[in-house]
Amino acid sequence: MYDYRYEPHHVIFMIDNKSFFASCEALALGLNPMRAVLAVVSHRPNLNYGSGLIMAASPLAKKKYGLTNVMRVRDLPSKKVAPDLILVEPHMNLYIKRSMQILDIFRKYAADEDIHVYSIDESMVDMTKSWQLFGDDPYLVARKIQVEIKNSLGLYTTCGIGENPLLAKLAMDISAKHRYSMIDYWHYIDVPDTIWKIYNLEDVWGIGKKTAQHLQRMGIKNMYDLAHTNPTILTNEFGIIGAQLFATSWGVDRSIISEKSPPESPSYGNSQILNYDYTIQREIEIVLREIVEQVAARLRAYNFQAKCLSLYVGFSRSYHGKSKGFNVQQKITPTNDDQFLNCALINLFRKNWHGEPVRLLSVSCSHLTSANYEQMTFLLTPSQQIKKSMINKTIDSIHQKYGFTSLVKASSLLHGATAIKRSNLVGGHNGGDLYE
DNA sequence: TCTGGGGTCCTAGGACCC
DNA sequence: TCTGGGGTCCTAGGACCC
């Protein structure tokens, strides 16, 4: 048995919102999230109804009609089969608002540095130092938080508790989600009865399809097998990931939430799947420009410049050439300027594209530096450069105040452009209003 | 699945330098 | 000569997460 004495013995809560998007929608309609039969459907502008995507489904919609996320509208049961199924459009801005309201509730229970927001509907809270202030047992404190969120916002939450973030996350994913109490608490001592009982490797955080297949080829079929494999073999096979897999199988995770480090390689990017196959260079380049301007505006909003620009171009599935697309990147002089970024991007595109039909475009900026200073260039005088930067900022503030469509490039009116149609999207889905 | 969108981290190989 | 050896940076690609 592993000696856990020197591992962190914290009290970590991993709190996740049950069917978050669907629940927000149910509540907006005055329904109980657990009793509503509802799905959130994201449609892309100008595309036929059937291709709509199920972004989220309420627990009952999943249970009653077998709905799953990322299902298509065309695969939904008919009105006859499912007369009570409610379909609604997403309202991303509402979800963001609710997410922030929940965060405010966590702040009553722990210090800011002990809270880590993992995604829009999942957070980790290190309650080690504060849980005793709120109850006699971590279970009861978790219940208290659940009740507070339910009473103030109507939302149901699931809570995994563990001695480290990994145990908390696994307790949530594997167990708490399926329990009536929606809480479970995993300790190191429970590892043989919890982690080792996980039969399906893919259920485990950090193990996806490819890694599961790879492990299976090595004769490792479940978490018990993984925990009883020689770690040297795993390291030889997977490198660092192998050591991590082994640690996971024993419930070991030494990360401390208050010591969390900023990401090593932060980036900002936007992508879109086009509504049809693009083959005309000019049309592709219009969309590329719209995307890179969106990315550049985000860089400016967070006061960053980028040193690296990446482009991914995905080809149509109807194209059966050697490759499915190309991914290229280039180091650039730090900038957040629309024109510079667009020039570099178009160069990258023209160098690598040879007329294949295009369906997906993705632009991303990384190796970020602060925008508090500016690299002089040989191409422009300093005063020209300052002027450019002021124009960018002015356009940004007009967009912020009056909306994106209040000021657009004429090219966005040409055939193939997408920015205007997508201007109300948040993260690729309808932003919507807040109802309130 | 005839196509959602936004992220992070790891690895391998080549270029280049001393 | 059976072609040094170590380090860093860069790019492409893969895997995972929500």
CSV table of C-alpha atoms (C1' of nucleotides) in Angstrom, one decimal:
chain,number,residue,atom,x,y,z
A,1,MET,CA,0.0,0.0,0.0
A,2,TYR,CA,1.2,3.5,-0.8
A,3,ASP,CA,2.3,5.7,2.1
A,4,TYR,CA,0.0,8.7,2.0
A,5,ARG,CA,1.3,10.4,5.1
A,6,TYR,CA,3.3,13.0,3.1
A,7,GLU,CA,0.6,13.7,0.6
A,8,PRO,CA,-1.6,16.8,1.1
A,9,HIS,CA,-4.6,16.2,3.4
A,10,HIS,CA,-6.8,19.0,2.3
A,11,VAL,CA,-10.6,19.4,2.1
A,12,ILE,CA,-11.3,20.2,-1.5
A,13,PHE,CA,-14.8,20.7,-2.9
A,14,MET,CA,-15.3,20.2,-6.6
A,15,ILE,CA,-18.7,21.7,-7.4
A,16,ASP,CA,-20.4,21.2,-10.7
A,17,ASN,CA,-23.8,22.5,-11.9
A,18,LYS,CA,-26.2,19.8,-12.9
A,19,SER,CA,-27.1,20.3,-16.6
A,20,PHE,CA,-26.1,23.9,-16.3
A,21,PHE,CA,-27.3,25.5,-19.5
A,22,ALA,CA,-30.5,23.4,-19.6
A,23,SER,CA,-31.2,24.3,-15.9
A,24,CYS,CA,-30.8,28.0,-16.5
A,25,GLU,CA,-33.3,27.8,-19.4
A,26,ALA,CA,-35.8,25.8,-17.4
A,27,LEU,CA,-35.7,28.3,-14.6
A,28,ALA,CA,-36.2,31.2,-17.0
A,29,LEU,CA,-39.4,29.4,-18.2
A,30,GLY,CA,-40.5,29.0,-14.6
A,31,LEU,CA,-39.8,25.3,-14.5
A,32,ASN,CA,-38.0,23.1,-12.1
A,33,PRO,CA,-34.7,22.0,-13.7
A,34,MET,CA,-35.0,18.5,-12.5
A,35,ARG,CA,-38.6,18.0,-13.8
A,36,ALA,CA,-38.3,19.9,-17.1
A,37,VAL,CA,-37.9,17.9,-20.3
A,38,LEU,CA,-35.8,20.4,-22.2
A,39,ALA,CA,-32.9,20.8,-24.5
A,40,VAL,CA,-30.8,23.7,-25.6
A,41,VAL,CA,-30.3,23.8,-29.3
A,42,SER,CA,-27.7,25.9,-31.0
A,43,HIS,CA,-28.4,26.8,-34.7
A,44,ARG,CA,-25.9,28.4,-36.9
A,45,PRO,CA,-27.3,31.3,-39.0
A,46,ASN,CA,-28.5,30.3,-42.5
A,47,LEU,CA,-28.2,26.6,-41.9
A,48,ASN,CA,-31.1,24.1,-42.1
A,49,TYR,CA,-32.8,23.3,-38.9
A,50,GLY,CA,-31.8,19.6,-38.7
A,51,SER,CA,-28.1,20.5,-38.4
A,52,GLY,CA,-28.7,22.3,-35.1
A,53,LEU,CA,-26.6,21.0,-32.2
A,54,ILE,CA,-27.9,19.8,-28.8
A,55,MET,CA,-25.7,21.8,-26.4
A,56,ALA,CA,-27.3,20.6,-23.3
A,57,ALA,CA,-30.2,18.5,-22.2
A,58,SER,CA,-32.0,18.4,-18.8
A,59,PRO,CA,-31.6,15.2,-16.7
A,60,LEU,CA,-35.1,14.1,-17.6
A,61,ALA,CA,-34.7,14.7,-21.3
A,62,LYS,CA,-31.6,12.5,-21.2
A,63,LYS,CA,-33.4,9.8,-19.2
A,64,LYS,CA,-36.8,9.8,-21.0
A,65,TYR,CA,-35.7,10.3,-24.6
A,66,GLY,CA,-32.0,9.4,-24.5
A,67,LEU,CA,-30.8,12.8,-25.5
A,68,THR,CA,-27.0,13.4,-25.4
A,69,ASN,CA,-24.9,16.5,-25.9
A,70,VAL,CA,-23.6,17.1,-29.4
A,71,MET,CA,-26.5,15.2,-30.8
A,72,ARG,CA,-28.2,16.8,-33.9
A,73,VAL,CA,-31.7,18.1,-34.1
A,74,ARG,CA,-32.3,15.6,-37.0
A,75,ASP,CA,-31.7,12.8,-34.6
A,76,LEU,CA,-34.2,14.0,-32.0
A,77,PRO,CA,-37.4,12.0,-31.4
A,78,SER,CA,-40.4,13.3,-33.3
A,79,LYS,CA,-43.1,15.6,-31.8
A,80,LYS,CA,-45.3,12.5,-31.7
A,81,VAL,CA,-42.9,10.5,-29.7
A,82,ALA,CA,-41.8,13.3,-27.4
A,83,PRO,CA,-44.7,15.8,-27.2
A,84,ASP,CA,-43.4,17.3,-24.0
A,85,LEU,CA,-39.8,18.0,-25.1
A,86,ILE,CA,-39.1,21.7,-25.1
A,87,LEU,CA,-36.4,23.1,-27.3
A,88,VAL,CA,-34.9,26.5,-26.6
A,89,GLU,CA,-32.1,28.6,-28.0
A,90,PRO,CA,-29.0,29.2,-25.9
A,91,HIS,CA,-28.5,32.4,-24.0
A,92,MET,CA,-24.7,32.4,-23.3
A,93,ASN,CA,-24.8,35.8,-21.5
A,94,LEU,CA,-27.3,34.4,-19.1
A,95,TYR,CA,-25.1,31.4,-18.3
A,96,ILE,CA,-22.1,33.7,-17.7
A,97,LYS,CA,-24.1,35.8,-15.4
A,98,ARG,CA,-25.4,32.8,-13.4
A,99,SER,CA,-21.8,31.4,-13.2
A,100,MET,CA,-20.7,34.7,-11.7
A,101,GLN,CA,-23.5,34.6,-9.1
A,102,ILE,CA,-22.5,31.2,-8.0
A,103,LEU,CA,-18.9,32.3,-7.7
A,104,ASP,CA,-20.1,35.0,-5.4
A,105,ILE,CA,-21.7,32.4,-3.2
A,106,PHE,CA,-18.4,30.4,-3.0
A,107,ARG,CA,-16.7,33.6,-1.9
A,108,LYS,CA,-18.7,33.5,1.3
A,109,TYR,CA,-17.2,30.1,2.1
A,110,ALA,CA,-13.5,30.5,1.1
A,111,ALA,CA,-10.9,33.1,0.3
A,112,ASP,CA,-10.4,34.1,-3.3
A,113,GLU,CA,-7.0,32.4,-3.6
A,114,ASP,CA,-8.6,29.1,-2.5
A,115,ILE,CA,-11.1,29.2,-5.3
A,116,HIS,CA,-10.3,27.9,-8.8
A,117,VAL,CA,-12.8,28.4,-11.5
A,118,TYR,CA,-12.3,25.4,-13.8
A,119,SER,CA,-15.0,26.1,-16.3
A,120,ILE,CA,-18.3,27.9,-16.7
A,121,ASP,CA,-20.1,25.3,-14.6
A,122,GLU,CA,-17.3,23.7,-12.5
A,123,SER,CA,-15.2,25.2,-9.6
A,124,MET,CA,-12.8,23.8,-7.1
A,125,VAL,CA,-12.8,25.3,-3.6
A,126,ASP,CA,-10.1,24.5,-1.1
A,127,MET,CA,-12.2,24.4,2.2
A,128,THR,CA,-9.3,23.2,4.4
A,129,LYS,CA,-9.0,26.3,6.4
A,130,SER,CA,-12.6,27.4,6.4
A,131,TRP,CA,-15.0,24.5,6.5
A,132,GLN,CA,-15.1,24.3,10.3
A,133,LEU,CA,-16.6,27.8,10.3
A,134,PHE,CA,-19.8,26.4,8.6
A,135,GLY,CA,-20.5,23.0,10.1
A,136,ASP,CA,-19.3,20.0,12.0
A,137,ASP,CA,-18.6,17.9,8.9
A,138,PRO,CA,-17.5,18.7,5.3
A,139,TYR,CA,-20.6,16.8,4.1
A,140,LEU,CA,-22.9,19.2,6.0
A,141,VAL,CA,-21.0,22.2,4.7
A,142,ALA,CA,-21.3,20.9,1.1
A,143,ARG,CA,-25.0,20.5,1.7
A,144,LYS,CA,-25.2,24.0,3.1
A,145,ILE,CA,-23.6,25.4,-0.1
A,146,GLN,CA,-25.9,23.3,-2.3
A,147,VAL,CA,-29.0,24.6,-0.4
A,148,GLU,CA,-27.8,28.2,-0.7
A,149,ILE,CA,-27.3,27.9,-4.4
A,150,LYS,CA,-30.7,26.2,-4.8
A,151,ASN,CA,-32.6,28.7,-2.7
A,152,SER,CA,-31.0,31.8,-4.3
A,153,LEU,CA,-30.7,30.8,-7.9
A,154,GLY,CA,-32.8,27.6,-8.2
A,155,LEU,CA,-29.8,25.6,-9.6
A,156,TYR,CA,-28.9,22.1,-8.5
A,157,THR,CA,-25.2,21.3,-7.9
A,158,THR,CA,-23.1,18.2,-7.4
A,159,CYS,CA,-20.2,18.2,-5.0
A,160,GLY,CA,-17.2,15.9,-4.9
A,161,ILE,CA,-15.1,16.2,-1.8
A,162,GLY,CA,-11.5,14.9,-1.6
A,163,GLU,CA,-8.2,15.2,0.1
A,164,ASN,CA,-6.7,16.7,-3.1
A,165,PRO,CA,-8.2,18.2,-6.3
A,166,LEU,CA,-7.9,14.9,-8.1
A,167,LEU,CA,-9.9,12.9,-5.5
A,168,ALA,CA,-12.5,15.6,-5.4
A,169,LYS,CA,-12.9,15.7,-9.2
A,170,LEU,CA,-13.1,11.9,-9.4
A,171,ALA,CA,-15.5,11.7,-6.5
A,172,MET,CA,-17.7,14.2,-8.4
A,173,ASP,CA,-17.5,12.7,-11.8
A,174,ILE,CA,-17.7,9.0,-10.8
A,175,SER,CA,-19.9,9.0,-7.8
A,176,ALA,CA,-21.6,12.2,-6.5
A,177,LYS,CA,-23.3,12.8,-9.9
A,178,HIS,CA,-25.2,9.5,-9.6
A,179,ARG,CA,-26.1,9.8,-5.9
A,180,TYR,CA,-29.3,11.1,-4.5
A,181,SER,CA,-27.5,13.4,-2.1
A,182,MET,CA,-25.3,14.6,-5.0
A,183,ILE,CA,-22.3,14.6,-2.6
A,184,ASP,CA,-19.5,12.1,-2.1
A,185,TYR,CA,-16.3,12.3,-0.2
A,186,TRP,CA,-13.2,10.3,-1.2
A,187,HIS,CA,-10.1,9.8,1.0
A,188,TYR,CA,-6.8,8.2,0.2
A,189,ILE,CA,-7.8,5.2,2.2
A,190,ASP,CA,-10.8,4.7,-0.1
A,191,VAL,CA,-8.7,4.4,-3.3
A,192,PRO,CA,-9.0,0.6,-3.5
A,193,ASP,CA,-12.8,0.9,-3.2
A,194,THR,CA,-13.2,3.9,-5.4
A,195,ILE,CA,-10.6,4.5,-8.1
A,196,TRP,CA,-9.6,0.9,-8.5
A,197,LYS,CA,-13.2,0.0,-9.0
A,198,ILE,CA,-13.5,2.2,-12.1
A,199,TYR,CA,-13.8,-0.2,-14.9
A,200,ASN,CA,-14.0,2.1,-17.9
A,201,LEU,CA,-10.7,3.9,-18.3
A,202,GLU,CA,-12.2,6.7,-20.3
A,203,ASP,CA,-14.4,7.7,-17.3
A,204,VAL,CA,-11.3,9.0,-15.6
A,205,TRP,CA,-10.3,12.6,-15.9
A,206,GLY,CA,-7.2,12.8,-18.1
A,207,ILE,CA,-7.8,9.5,-19.9
A,208,GLY,CA,-9.4,10.0,-23.3
A,209,LYS,CA,-10.1,7.6,-26.1
A,210,LYS,CA,-6.6,7.3,-27.5
A,211,THR,CA,-4.9,6.8,-24.2
A,212,ALA,CA,-7.5,4.2,-23.2
A,213,GLN,CA,-6.8,2.3,-26.4
A,214,HIS,CA,-3.1,2.6,-25.9
A,215,LEU,CA,-3.4,1.2,-22.3
A,216,GLN,CA,-5.6,-1.6,-23.5
A,217,ARG,CA,-3.1,-2.6,-26.1
A,218,MET,CA,-0.6,-3.0,-23.2
A,219,GLY,CA,-3.1,-5.2,-21.4
A,220,ILE,CA,-4.3,-2.6,-19.0
A,221,LYS,CA,-8.0,-2.7,-19.0
A,222,ASN,CA,-9.1,-0.8,-15.9
A,223,MET,CA,-7.8,1.4,-13.0
A,224,TYR,CA,-6.9,-1.6,-10.9
A,225,ASP,CA,-4.6,-2.8,-13.7
A,226,LEU,CA,-3.1,0.6,-14.1
A,227,ALA,CA,-2.3,0.9,-10.4
A,228,HIS,CA,-0.6,-2.4,-10.5
A,229,THR,CA,1.6,-1.8,-13.5
A,230,ASN,CA,5.3,-1.0,-13.1
A,231,PRO,CA,5.5,2.8,-13.4
A,232,THR,CA,8.8,2.4,-15.3
A,233,ILE,CA,6.9,0.7,-18.1
A,234,LEU,CA,4.3,3.5,-18.1
A,235,THR,CA,7.0,6.1,-18.3
A,236,ASN,CA,8.8,4.4,-21.1
A,237,GLU,CA,5.6,4.1,-23.0
A,238,PHE,CA,4.0,7.6,-22.3
A,239,GLY,CA,6.8,9.8,-21.0
A,240,ILE,CA,5.6,12.3,-18.3
A,241,ILE,CA,2.0,11.3,-19.0
A,242,GLY,CA,2.8,7.8,-17.9
A,243,ALA,CA,4.0,9.0,-14.5
A,244,GLN,CA,0.9,11.1,-14.2
A,245,LEU,CA,-1.4,8.2,-15.1
A,246,PHE,CA,0.2,6.1,-12.4
A,247,ALA,CA,-0.2,8.9,-9.9
A,248,THR,CA,-3.9,9.2,-10.9
A,249,SER,CA,-4.5,5.5,-10.3
A,250,TRP,CA,-3.3,5.9,-6.7
A,251,GLY,CA,-5.2,9.1,-6.1
A,252,VAL,CA,-2.0,11.2,-5.9
A,253,ASP,CA,-2.2,14.9,-6.8
A,254,ARG,CA,0.1,17.3,-5.0
A,255,SER,CA,-1.3,20.5,-6.5
A,256,ILE,CA,-2.4,23.2,-4.0
A,257,ILE,CA,-5.2,25.5,-5.2
A,258,SER,CA,-3.8,28.7,-3.5
A,259,GLU,CA,-0.4,28.0,-5.2
A,260,LYS,CA,-1.9,27.6,-8.7
A,261,SER,CA,0.4,29.0,-11.3
A,262,PRO,CA,-0.7,30.9,-14.3
A,263,PRO,CA,-0.8,28.8,-17.5
A,264,GLU,CA,2.5,28.3,-19.2
A,265,SER,CA,1.2,28.9,-22.7
A,266,PRO,CA,-1.8,31.1,-22.6
A,267,SER,CA,-3.5,32.0,-26.0
A,268,TYR,CA,-6.5,33.7,-27.5
A,269,GLY,CA,-8.1,32.2,-30.6
A,270,ASN,CA,-11.3,32.1,-32.5
A,271,SER,CA,-12.5,29.5,-35.0
A,272,GLN,CA,-15.5,28.7,-37.1
A,273,ILE,CA,-16.9,25.9,-39.2
A,274,LEU,CA,-18.1,27.6,-42.4
A,275,ASN,CA,-21.6,27.1,-43.7
A,276,TYR,CA,-20.4,25.7,-47.0
A,277,ASP,CA,-17.2,24.7,-48.6
A,278,TYR,CA,-15.2,27.8,-49.6
A,279,THR,CA,-13.0,27.5,-52.6
A,280,ILE,CA,-12.6,31.2,-53.6
A,281,GLN,CA,-9.4,32.6,-52.2
A,282,ARG,CA,-11.0,36.1,-51.8
A,283,GLU,CA,-13.9,34.8,-49.7
A,284,ILE,CA,-11.7,32.7,-47.5
A,285,GLU,CA,-9.4,35.7,-46.9
A,286,ILE,CA,-12.4,37.9,-45.9
A,287,VAL,CA,-13.4,35.5,-43.2
A,288,LEU,CA,-9.8,35.1,-42.1
A,289,ARG,CA,-9.6,38.9,-41.7
A,290,GLU,CA,-12.8,38.9,-39.7
A,291,ILE,CA,-11.6,36.2,-37.4
A,292,VAL,CA,-8.1,37.8,-36.8
A,293,GLU,CA,-9.7,41.1,-36.1
A,294,GLN,CA,-11.9,39.5,-33.4
A,295,VAL,CA,-8.8,37.9,-31.9
A,296,ALA,CA,-6.9,41.2,-32.1
A,297,ALA,CA,-9.7,43.0,-30.3
A,298,ARG,CA,-9.6,40.5,-27.5
A,299,LEU,CA,-5.8,40.9,-27.2
A,300,ARG,CA,-6.3,44.7,-26.9
A,301,ALA,CA,-9.1,44.3,-24.4
A,302,TYR,CA,-6.8,42.3,-22.1
A,303,ASN,CA,-3.8,44.5,-22.9
A,304,PHE,CA,-1.7,41.9,-24.6
A,305,GLN,CA,0.5,41.7,-27.6
A,306,ALA,CA,1.2,38.3,-29.3
A,307,LYS,CA,4.6,37.0,-30.5
A,308,CYS,CA,3.2,34.0,-32.3
A,309,LEU,CA,0.4,33.6,-34.8
A,310,SER,CA,-1.2,30.3,-35.7
A,311,LEU,CA,-3.5,29.3,-38.5
A,312,TYR,CA,-5.4,26.1,-38.9
A,313,VAL,CA,-7.3,25.5,-42.1
A,314,GLY,CA,-9.5,22.4,-42.2
A,315,PHE,CA,-10.5,21.0,-45.6
A,316,SER,CA,-14.0,19.9,-46.6
A,317,ARG,CA,-14.8,16.3,-45.8
A,318,SER,CA,-15.8,15.9,-49.4
A,319,TYR,CA,-12.1,16.5,-50.3
A,320,HIS,CA,-10.1,13.3,-50.3
A,321,GLY,CA,-6.6,14.6,-50.6
A,322,LYS,CA,-3.6,13.6,-48.7
A,323,SER,CA,-4.3,15.8,-45.7
A,324,LYS,CA,-7.3,17.0,-43.8
A,325,GLY,CA,-6.0,20.5,-43.5
A,326,PHE,CA,-2.9,22.3,-42.3
A,327,ASN,CA,-1.7,23.9,-39.1
A,328,VAL,CA,1.0,26.5,-39.4
A,329,GLN,CA,2.4,29.1,-37.0
A,330,GLN,CA,4.8,31.9,-37.2
A,331,LYS,CA,6.8,34.0,-34.8
A,332,ILE,CA,6.0,37.7,-35.2
A,333,THR,CA,7.1,41.0,-33.8
A,334,PRO,CA,4.9,41.5,-30.7
A,335,THR,CA,1.7,43.2,-31.8
A,336,ASN,CA,-2.1,43.4,-31.4
A,337,ASP,CA,-2.7,45.5,-34.5
A,338,ASP,CA,-5.4,44.4,-36.9
A,339,GLN,CA,-3.4,45.2,-40.0
A,340,PHE,CA,-0.1,43.6,-39.0
A,341,LEU,CA,-1.8,40.5,-37.8
A,342,ASN,CA,-3.9,40.3,-40.9
A,343,CYS,CA,-0.9,40.7,-43.2
A,344,ALA,CA,1.0,37.9,-41.4
A,345,LEU,CA,-2.1,35.7,-41.5
A,346,ILE,CA,-2.8,36.1,-45.2
A,347,ASN,CA,0.9,35.4,-45.9
A,348,LEU,CA,0.7,32.2,-43.9
A,349,PHE,CA,-2.5,31.2,-45.7
A,350,ARG,CA,-1.2,31.9,-49.2
A,351,LYS,CA,2.0,30.0,-48.6
A,352,ASN,CA,0.2,26.9,-47.5
A,353,TRP,CA,-3.1,26.8,-49.3
A,354,HIS,CA,-3.3,25.2,-52.8
A,355,GLY,CA,-7.0,25.5,-53.7
A,356,GLU,CA,-8.4,22.8,-51.5
A,357,PRO,CA,-12.1,23.3,-50.5
A,358,VAL,CA,-12.1,24.8,-47.0
A,359,ARG,CA,-14.6,24.2,-44.2
A,360,LEU,CA,-12.9,25.2,-41.0
A,361,LEU,CA,-10.8,28.2,-40.1
A,362,SER,CA,-9.1,28.8,-36.8
A,363,VAL,CA,-6.8,31.6,-35.8
A,364,SER,CA,-4.9,31.8,-32.6
A,365,CYS,CA,-2.4,34.1,-30.9
A,366,SER,CA,0.1,32.9,-28.3
A,367,HIS,CA,3.3,33.8,-26.6
A,368,LEU,CA,1.6,36.9,-25.1
A,369,THR,CA,3.5,39.9,-23.7
A,370,SER,CA,2.2,42.9,-22.0
A,371,ALA,CA,1.0,45.7,-24.3
A,372,ASN,CA,2.4,48.4,-22.0
A,373,TYR,CA,5.3,48.9,-24.3
A,374,GLU,CA,5.5,48.7,-28.1
A,375,GLN,CA,8.1,47.4,-30.4
A,376,MET,CA,9.1,50.0,-33.0
A,377,THR,CA,9.1,48.8,-36.5
A,378,PHE,CA,11.0,49.9,-39.5
A,379,LEU,CA,7.9,50.1,-41.6
A,380,LEU,CA,6.2,52.9,-39.8
A,381,THR,CA,7.3,56.0,-38.0
A,382,PRO,CA,6.5,56.1,-34.3
A,383,SER,CA,3.8,58.7,-34.8
A,384,GLN,CA,2.1,56.5,-37.5
A,385,GLN,CA,2.3,53.6,-35.1
A,386,ILE,CA,0.7,55.5,-32.3
A,387,LYS,CA,-2.0,56.7,-34.6
A,388,LYS,CA,-2.8,53.1,-35.7
A,389,SER,CA,-3.1,52.0,-32.1
A,390,MET,CA,-5.5,54.9,-31.3
A,391,ILE,CA,-7.7,54.0,-34.3
A,392,ASN,CA,-7.8,50.4,-33.1
A,393,LYS,CA,-8.8,51.5,-29.6
A,394,THR,CA,-11.4,53.9,-30.9
A,395,ILE,CA,-13.1,51.2,-33.0
A,396,ASP,CA,-13.0,48.8,-30.0
A,397,SER,CA,-14.8,51.3,-27.8
A,398,ILE,CA,-17.4,52.0,-30.5
A,399,HIS,CA,-18.0,48.2,-30.8
A,400,GLN,CA,-18.3,47.9,-27.0
A,401,LYS,CA,-20.7,50.8,-26.7
A,402,TYR,CA,-22.9,50.4,-29.7
A,403,GLY,CA,-22.4,46.8,-30.7
A,404,PHE,CA,-20.3,45.1,-33.4
A,405,THR,CA,-22.6,45.9,-36.3
A,406,SER,CA,-22.5,49.6,-35.6
A,407,LEU,CA,-19.2,49.8,-37.4
A,408,VAL,CA,-18.0,47.1,-39.8
A,409,LYS,CA,-15.6,46.9,-42.8
A,410,ALA,CA,-17.2,47.1,-46.2
A,411,SER,CA,-15.7,43.7,-47.0
A,412,SER,CA,-18.0,42.2,-44.3
A,413,LEU,CA,-20.9,42.9,-46.6
A,414,LEU,CA,-19.4,40.8,-49.4
A,415,HIS,CA,-20.5,37.3,-50.3
A,416,GLY,CA,-19.0,34.7,-48.0
A,417,ALA,CA,-18.4,37.1,-45.0
A,418,THR,CA,-19.7,35.9,-41.7
A,419,ALA,CA,-18.9,38.5,-39.1
A,420,ILE,CA,-22.3,40.3,-39.2
A,421,LYS,CA,-24.3,37.1,-38.9
A,422,ARG,CA,-22.2,35.9,-36.1
A,423,SER,CA,-22.0,39.2,-34.2
A,424,ASN,CA,-24.5,38.2,-31.5
A,425,LEU,CA,-22.7,34.9,-30.8
A,426,VAL,CA,-20.8,34.2,-27.6
A,427,GLY,CA,-18.4,31.3,-27.8
A,428,GLY,CA,-20.0,30.3,-31.1
A,429,HIS,CA,-23.6,30.3,-29.7
A,430,ASN,CA,-26.4,32.7,-29.3
A,431,GLY,CA,-25.5,35.3,-26.7
A,432,GLY,CA,-29.1,36.3,-26.2
A,433,ASP,CA,-30.5,38.7,-23.6
A,434,LEU,CA,-30.6,38.2,-19.9
A,435,TYR,CA,-34.4,38.0,-19.5
A,436,GLU,CA,-34.0,40.6,-16.7
B,1,DT,C1',-22.3,12.5,-36.6
B,2,DC,C1',-21.4,16.2,-43.4
B,3,DT,C1',-19.2,19.4,-39.3
B,4,DG,C1',-19.6,23.9,-32.1
B,5,DG,C1',-16.2,26.6,-30.1
B,6,DG,C1',-12.5,27.8,-26.8
B,7,DG,C1',-8.7,26.3,-24.3
B,8,DT,C1',-3.9,23.8,-22.2
B,9,DC,C1',-0.1,20.7,-22.2
B,10,DC,C1',3.3,17.3,-24.2
B,11,DT,C1',6.5,15.4,-27.7
B,12,DA,C1',9.5,15.0,-31.6
B,13,DG,C1',12.5,16.7,-35.0
B,14,DG,C1',15.1,20.3,-37.2
B,15,DA,C1',17.8,24.6,-37.1
B,16,DC,C1',21.3,26.9,-35.0
B,17,DC,C1',24.9,28.0,-31.7
B,18,DC,C1',29.1,27.2,-29.1
C,1,DT,C1',36.6,7.9,-38.4
C,2,DC,C1',31.9,3.6,-37.7
C,3,DT,C1',31.5,11.8,-38.5
C,4,DG,C1',31.3,15.5,-30.7
C,5,DG,C1',27.9,16.8,-27.5
C,6,DG,C1',24.9,19.8,-25.2
C,7,DG,C1',21.7,23.5,-25.1
C,8,DT,C1',17.8,26.5,-26.9
C,9,DC,C1',14.4,27.9,-30.0
C,10,DC,C1',11.0,27.0,-33.4
C,11,DT,C1',7.3,24.4,-35.7
C,12,DA,C1',3.9,20.7,-36.4
C,13,DG,C1',1.0,17.5,-34.5
C,14,DG,C1',-1.4,15.0,-31.0
C,15,DA,C1',-4.1,14.4,-26.8
C,16,DC,C1',-7.1,16.1,-23.4
C,17,DC,C1',-10.6,19.1,-21.0
C,18,DC,C1',-15.4,21.7,-20.7
